Short mmCIF file of C-alpha atoms in Angstrom, two decimals:
data_model
loop_
_atom_site.label_atom_id
_atom_site.label_comp_id
_atom_site.label_asym_id
_atom_site.label_seq_id
_atom_site.Cartn_x
_atom_site.Cartn_y
_atom_site.Cartn_z
CA UNK A 1 17.18 -1.59 -2.94
CA UNK A 2 16.78 -0.03 -6.38
CA UNK A 3 15.73 3.13 -8.13
CA UNK A 4 12.26 3.14 -9.72
CA UNK A 5 12.98 2.23 -13.37
CA UNK A 6 14.99 -0.91 -12.48
CA UNK A 7 12.29 -2.11 -10.11
CA UNK A 8 9.58 -1.47 -12.68
CA UNK A 9 11.43 -3.39 -15.41
CA UNK A 10 12.02 -6.38 -13.16
CA UNK A 11 8.48 -6.45 -11.81
CA UNK A 12 7.01 -6.07 -15.29
CA UNK A 13 9.22 -8.87 -16.63
CA UNK A 14 8.30 -11.24 -13.81
CA UNK A 15 4.60 -10.63 -14.34
CA UNK A 16 4.86 -11.14 -18.11
CA UNK A 17 6.72 -14.40 -17.52
CA UNK A 18 3.96 -15.59 -15.17
CA UNK A 19 1.28 -14.66 -17.72
CA UNK A 20 3.14 -16.51 -20.47
CA UNK A 21 3.42 -19.60 -18.29
CA UNK A 22 -0.29 -19.41 -17.44
CA UNK A 23 -1.03 -19.27 -21.17
CA UNK A 24 0.89 -22.53 -21.60
CA UNK A 25 3.55 -21.03 -23.86
CA UNK A 26 7.32 -21.36 -23.95
CA UNK A 27 9.36 -18.19 -24.51
CA UNK A 28 10.10 -19.43 -28.04
CA UNK A 29 6.42 -19.96 -28.80
CA UNK A 30 5.57 -16.51 -27.43
CA UNK A 31 8.28 -14.96 -29.58
CA UNK A 32 6.94 -16.62 -32.72
CA UNK A 33 3.41 -15.39 -31.96
CA UNK A 34 4.54 -11.75 -31.94
CA UNK A 35 7.26 -12.09 -34.60
CA UNK A 36 10.29 -11.65 -32.37
CA UNK A 37 13.45 -13.56 -31.57
CA UNK A 38 13.25 -15.66 -28.42
CA UNK A 39 16.10 -13.68 -26.83
CA UNK A 40 13.99 -10.50 -26.82
CA UNK A 41 11.29 -12.21 -24.77
CA UNK A 42 13.94 -13.49 -22.36
CA UNK A 43 15.51 -10.04 -21.93
CA UNK A 44 12.10 -8.52 -21.21
CA UNK A 45 11.21 -11.21 -18.68
CA UNK A 46 14.49 -10.87 -16.79
CA UNK A 47 14.24 -7.07 -16.75
CA UNK A 48 17.64 -6.67 -18.40
CA UNK A 49 16.26 -4.44 -21.14
CA UNK A 50 13.52 -1.88 -21.39
CA UNK A 51 10.29 -2.60 -23.20
CA UNK A 52 7.99 -0.33 -25.16
CA UNK A 53 4.32 -0.09 -24.20
CA UNK A 54 3.40 -1.28 -27.71
CA UNK A 55 5.47 -4.45 -27.16
CA UNK A 56 3.75 -5.13 -23.84
CA UNK A 57 0.39 -4.74 -25.57
CA UNK A 58 1.45 -7.34 -28.17
CA UNK A 59 2.44 -9.83 -25.47
CA UNK A 60 -0.74 -9.29 -23.47
CA UNK A 61 -2.82 -9.90 -26.59
CA UNK A 62 -0.80 -13.03 -27.39
CA UNK A 63 -1.41 -14.32 -23.86
CA UNK A 64 -5.14 -13.48 -24.10
CA UNK A 65 -5.02 -11.26 -20.99
CA UNK A 66 -8.48 -9.71 -20.69
CA UNK A 67 -8.21 -8.19 -17.19
CA UNK A 68 -8.44 -4.45 -17.97
CA UNK A 69 -7.00 -3.33 -14.63
CA UNK A 70 -4.01 -5.66 -14.91
CA UNK A 71 -3.36 -4.56 -18.49
CA UNK A 72 -3.51 -0.92 -17.42
CA UNK A 73 -1.04 -1.48 -14.58
CA UNK A 74 1.45 -3.33 -16.77
CA UNK A 75 1.26 -0.61 -19.40
CA UNK A 76 2.07 2.00 -16.76
CA UNK A 77 5.06 -0.05 -15.62
CA UNK A 78 6.20 -0.20 -19.24
CA UNK A 79 6.27 3.54 -19.80
CA UNK A 80 4.27 6.45 -21.08
CA UNK A 81 1.02 4.95 -22.35
CA UNK A 82 -2.10 3.38 -20.93
CA UNK A 83 -3.73 0.25 -22.33
CA UNK A 84 -5.46 2.32 -25.02
CA UNK A 85 -2.24 3.94 -26.23
CA UNK A 86 -2.95 7.31 -24.58
CA UNK A 87 -0.18 9.26 -22.87
CA UNK A 88 -0.59 9.65 -19.11
CA UNK A 89 -1.13 13.17 -17.79
CA UNK A 90 2.15 13.43 -15.88
CA UNK A 91 4.21 13.05 -19.04
CA UNK A 92 3.19 16.59 -19.98
CA UNK A 93 5.55 17.61 -17.14
CA UNK A 94 8.61 15.62 -18.28
CA UNK A 95 10.73 18.77 -18.43
CA UNK A 96 9.88 19.70 -14.85
CA UNK A 97 9.57 16.46 -12.89
CA UNK A 98 12.58 14.25 -12.19
CA UNK A 99 12.23 10.61 -13.33
CA UNK A 100 11.93 9.29 -9.78
CA UNK A 101 8.92 11.56 -9.12
CA UNK A 102 7.27 10.46 -12.38
CA UNK A 103 7.83 6.84 -11.37
CA UNK A 104 6.22 7.52 -8.01
CA UNK A 105 3.19 9.15 -9.66
CA UNK A 106 2.82 6.27 -12.11
CA UNK A 107 2.73 3.73 -9.28
CA UNK A 108 0.36 5.90 -7.24
CA UNK A 109 -1.99 6.20 -10.21
CA UNK A 110 -2.43 2.44 -10.54
CA UNK A 111 -2.15 1.24 -6.94
CA UNK A 112 -5.23 -0.14 -5.26
CA UNK A 113 -4.06 0.91 -1.80
CA UNK A 114 -1.43 3.17 -0.29
CA UNK A 115 -0.18 3.03 3.30
CA UNK A 116 1.99 5.90 4.44
CA UNK A 117 3.75 7.06 7.58
CA UNK A 118 4.37 10.82 7.64
CA UNK A 119 6.57 12.33 10.32
CA UNK A 120 7.05 15.91 9.10
CA UNK A 121 4.43 17.10 6.58
CA UNK A 122 0.88 16.31 5.51
CA UNK A 123 0.71 13.61 2.80
CA UNK A 124 0.68 15.14 -0.68
CA UNK A 125 -2.70 13.60 -1.50
CA UNK A 126 -4.28 15.55 1.35
CA UNK A 127 -2.56 18.93 1.00
CA UNK A 128 -4.38 22.18 0.30
CA UNK A 129 -2.98 24.35 -2.52
CA UNK A 130 -1.60 26.92 -0.07
CA UNK A 131 0.07 24.26 2.10
CA UNK A 132 1.51 22.52 -0.98
CA UNK A 133 2.98 25.81 -2.16
CA UNK A 134 4.56 26.57 1.21
CA UNK A 135 6.05 23.06 1.54
CA UNK A 136 7.43 23.07 -2.00
CA UNK A 137 8.91 26.54 -1.63
CA UNK A 138 10.64 25.54 1.60
CA UNK A 139 11.94 22.26 0.15
CA UNK A 140 13.45 23.79 -2.99
CA UNK A 141 15.00 27.18 -2.27
CA UNK A 142 15.18 29.77 -5.04
CA UNK A 143 12.51 28.09 -7.15
CA UNK A 144 11.18 30.41 -9.91
CA UNK A 145 7.51 31.31 -9.45
CA UNK A 146 6.36 29.62 -12.66
CA UNK A 147 8.10 26.35 -11.76
CA UNK A 148 6.63 26.55 -8.26
CA UNK A 149 3.17 26.96 -9.80
CA UNK A 150 3.75 23.87 -11.95
CA UNK A 151 4.87 21.68 -9.06
CA UNK A 152 1.84 22.70 -7.01
CA UNK A 153 -0.36 21.96 -10.03
CA UNK A 154 1.11 18.46 -10.24
CA UNK A 155 0.62 17.90 -6.51
CA UNK A 156 -3.08 18.79 -6.82
CA UNK A 157 -3.52 16.71 -9.98
CA UNK A 158 -2.23 13.66 -8.09
CA UNK A 159 -5.16 13.96 -5.70
CA UNK A 160 -7.53 12.77 -8.43
CA UNK A 161 -6.67 9.18 -7.45
CA UNK A 162 -8.87 9.65 -4.36
CA UNK A 163 -11.80 10.54 -6.64
CA UNK A 164 -11.22 7.80 -9.23
CA UNK A 165 -13.54 4.84 -9.77
CA UNK A 166 -12.52 2.87 -7.83
CA UNK A 167 -10.60 5.33 -5.65
CA UNK A 168 -7.21 4.70 -4.13
CA UNK A 169 -7.59 3.35 -0.58
CA UNK A 170 -5.39 5.60 1.56
CA UNK A 171 -4.27 4.67 5.08
CA UNK A 172 -2.09 7.29 6.71
CA UNK A 173 -0.45 7.50 10.12
CA UNK A 174 0.59 11.06 10.97
CA UNK A 175 3.01 11.88 13.72
CA UNK A 176 1.64 14.68 15.91
CA UNK A 177 4.52 16.84 14.68
CA UNK A 178 2.80 17.00 11.29
CA UNK A 179 -0.14 18.77 12.91
CA UNK A 180 1.95 21.05 15.14
CA UNK A 181 4.46 22.26 12.55
CA UNK A 182 3.18 25.61 11.29
CA UNK A 183 3.62 25.60 7.52
CA UNK A 184 2.77 28.76 5.58
CA UNK A 185 1.48 30.68 8.60
CA UNK A 186 -1.48 30.25 10.99
CA UNK A 187 -4.19 30.75 8.35
CA UNK A 188 -2.71 28.21 5.94
CA UNK A 189 -2.25 25.71 8.75
CA UNK A 190 -5.80 26.11 10.03
CA UNK A 191 -7.24 25.46 6.57
CA UNK A 192 -4.95 22.46 6.15
CA UNK A 193 -6.10 20.92 9.41
CA UNK A 194 -9.72 21.51 8.40
CA UNK A 195 -8.96 19.75 5.11
CA UNK A 196 -7.61 16.76 7.06
CA UNK A 197 -10.85 16.58 9.03
CA UNK A 198 -12.81 16.52 5.76
CA UNK A 199 -10.53 13.85 4.32
CA UNK A 200 -10.77 11.69 7.45
CA UNK A 201 -14.51 11.40 6.86
CA UNK A 202 -14.09 9.95 3.36
CA UNK A 203 -14.78 6.20 3.17
CA UNK A 204 -11.58 5.58 1.19
CA UNK A 205 -9.36 7.38 3.72
CA UNK A 206 -8.22 6.01 7.09
CA UNK A 207 -6.35 8.67 9.01
CA UNK A 208 -4.68 8.10 12.38
CA UNK A 209 -2.58 10.38 14.58
CA UNK A 210 0.41 9.12 16.53
CA UNK A 211 0.53 11.50 19.51
CA UNK A 212 3.71 12.63 21.24
CA UNK A 213 2.46 10.74 24.30
CA UNK A 214 3.08 7.48 22.45
CA UNK A 215 6.80 8.10 22.95
CA UNK A 216 9.47 6.57 20.71
CA UNK A 217 8.07 4.33 17.98
CA UNK A 218 9.21 2.20 15.07
CA UNK A 219 8.64 5.06 12.64
CA UNK A 220 11.25 7.39 14.14
CA UNK A 221 13.68 6.34 11.39
CA UNK A 222 11.62 8.21 8.82
CA UNK A 223 8.54 8.24 6.59
CA UNK A 224 7.72 5.56 4.06
CA UNK A 225 5.03 4.54 1.57
CA UNK A 226 3.74 1.05 0.74
CA UNK A 227 1.95 0.66 -2.59
CA UNK A 228 -0.32 -2.37 -3.00
CA UNK A 229 -1.92 -3.51 -6.25
CA UNK A 230 -5.22 -5.35 -6.36
CA UNK A 231 -4.29 -7.21 -9.56
CA UNK A 232 -1.22 -8.90 -8.09
CA UNK A 233 0.64 -8.61 -4.79
CA UNK A 234 3.90 -9.42 -6.61
CA UNK A 235 3.99 -5.78 -7.74
CA UNK A 236 3.75 -4.33 -4.22
CA UNK A 237 6.63 -2.00 -3.34
CA UNK A 238 7.95 0.19 -0.50
CA UNK A 239 9.16 3.70 -1.36
CA UNK A 240 11.61 5.66 0.77
CA UNK A 241 12.07 9.34 -0.07
CA UNK A 242 15.41 11.09 0.21
CA UNK A 243 16.39 14.68 -0.54
CA UNK A 244 17.54 14.01 -4.11
CA UNK A 245 16.02 10.63 -4.98
CA UNK A 246 13.63 7.85 -4.00
CA UNK A 247 14.56 4.26 -3.22
CA UNK A 248 12.29 1.30 -3.93
CA UNK A 249 12.30 -1.86 -1.82
CA UNK A 250 10.76 -4.86 -3.53
CA UNK A 251 12.04 -7.94 -1.69
CA UNK A 252 9.34 -9.91 0.11
CA UNK A 253 11.23 -9.62 3.41
CA UNK A 254 11.37 -5.82 3.04
CA UNK A 255 7.66 -5.64 2.27
CA UNK A 256 6.90 -7.85 5.25
CA UNK A 257 9.05 -5.75 7.59
CA UNK A 258 7.47 -2.45 6.55
CA UNK A 259 3.97 -3.92 6.60
CA UNK A 260 4.51 -5.17 10.14
CA UNK A 261 5.93 -1.78 11.11
CA UNK A 262 2.89 0.01 9.70
CA UNK A 263 0.53 -2.37 11.49
CA UNK A 264 2.35 -1.69 14.76
CA UNK A 265 2.09 2.07 14.20
CA UNK A 266 -1.65 1.78 13.64
CA UNK A 267 -2.00 -0.08 16.93
CA UNK A 268 -0.10 2.61 18.87
CA UNK A 269 -1.84 5.51 17.09
CA UNK A 270 -5.19 6.97 18.07
CA UNK A 271 -8.24 5.34 16.52
CA UNK A 272 -9.61 7.01 13.37
CA UNK A 273 -12.47 8.46 15.41
CA UNK A 274 -10.21 9.82 18.16
CA UNK A 275 -7.76 11.05 15.53
CA UNK A 276 -10.51 13.06 13.84
CA UNK A 277 -11.36 14.69 17.18
CA UNK A 278 -7.66 15.32 17.84
CA UNK A 279 -7.17 17.03 14.47
CA UNK A 280 -10.35 19.07 14.89
CA UNK A 281 -9.23 20.17 18.33
CA UNK A 282 -5.80 21.14 17.01
CA UNK A 283 -7.46 23.15 14.21
CA UNK A 284 -9.67 24.96 16.72
CA UNK A 285 -6.64 25.93 18.77
CA UNK A 286 -4.41 26.82 15.81
#
């Protein structure tokens, strides 16, 4: 169980080591190709030291890695740039967003799929501006209006991943409490539920409701997110949110346990079609 930066360094190092091996190079040979000492390559591969995006680009070129999506993902794991050397949009908010939130956004931006259990609020990728504002204001008391505006702006900017090419594949299981908890007042909640109905009809979104009638379930311990990457499953990670930080689980046994838990929740939840009707009915009665 680690915080984001440590997980990213270790995952990045492991992937670079695998790419070097596939290229048929020793760490010493790789170092000579890029003009480094062999110890620097070793430190990067073991995740014991940070690595600059420019250094990752050098290694990827030396290993003849042509997969654009994989290069992009590894550059994100390295830091602030994409594969073309451009700064990612969320770094404009460095003074506002804590590092753990920036790490979460960076993973979300490059993941091929995201599975999430939500037990209290609507997933951020599906929130309306008014709902996002009400949730943020309640979560952080005494927040100045301009900072609140910025955090809502970031929340809405994150939703672009659902409109990307290809889009993020989102599978969400929502406890019925998410739909019943009135956030921001009746009008805000009605519009939010209507937004969920619209989202549920998108081909890249699979939305299921876990009704109260399902009783106790494996998700009662709290919400979680599983990020999966199409380039390599070795980079998959589980994220657990806490009040002041996020924890990242990367061990294969942790990933397996949370994947099995999510699959079980999907089985006990209403089907996507019945969930859509359930949400629409809740909106009509809100």
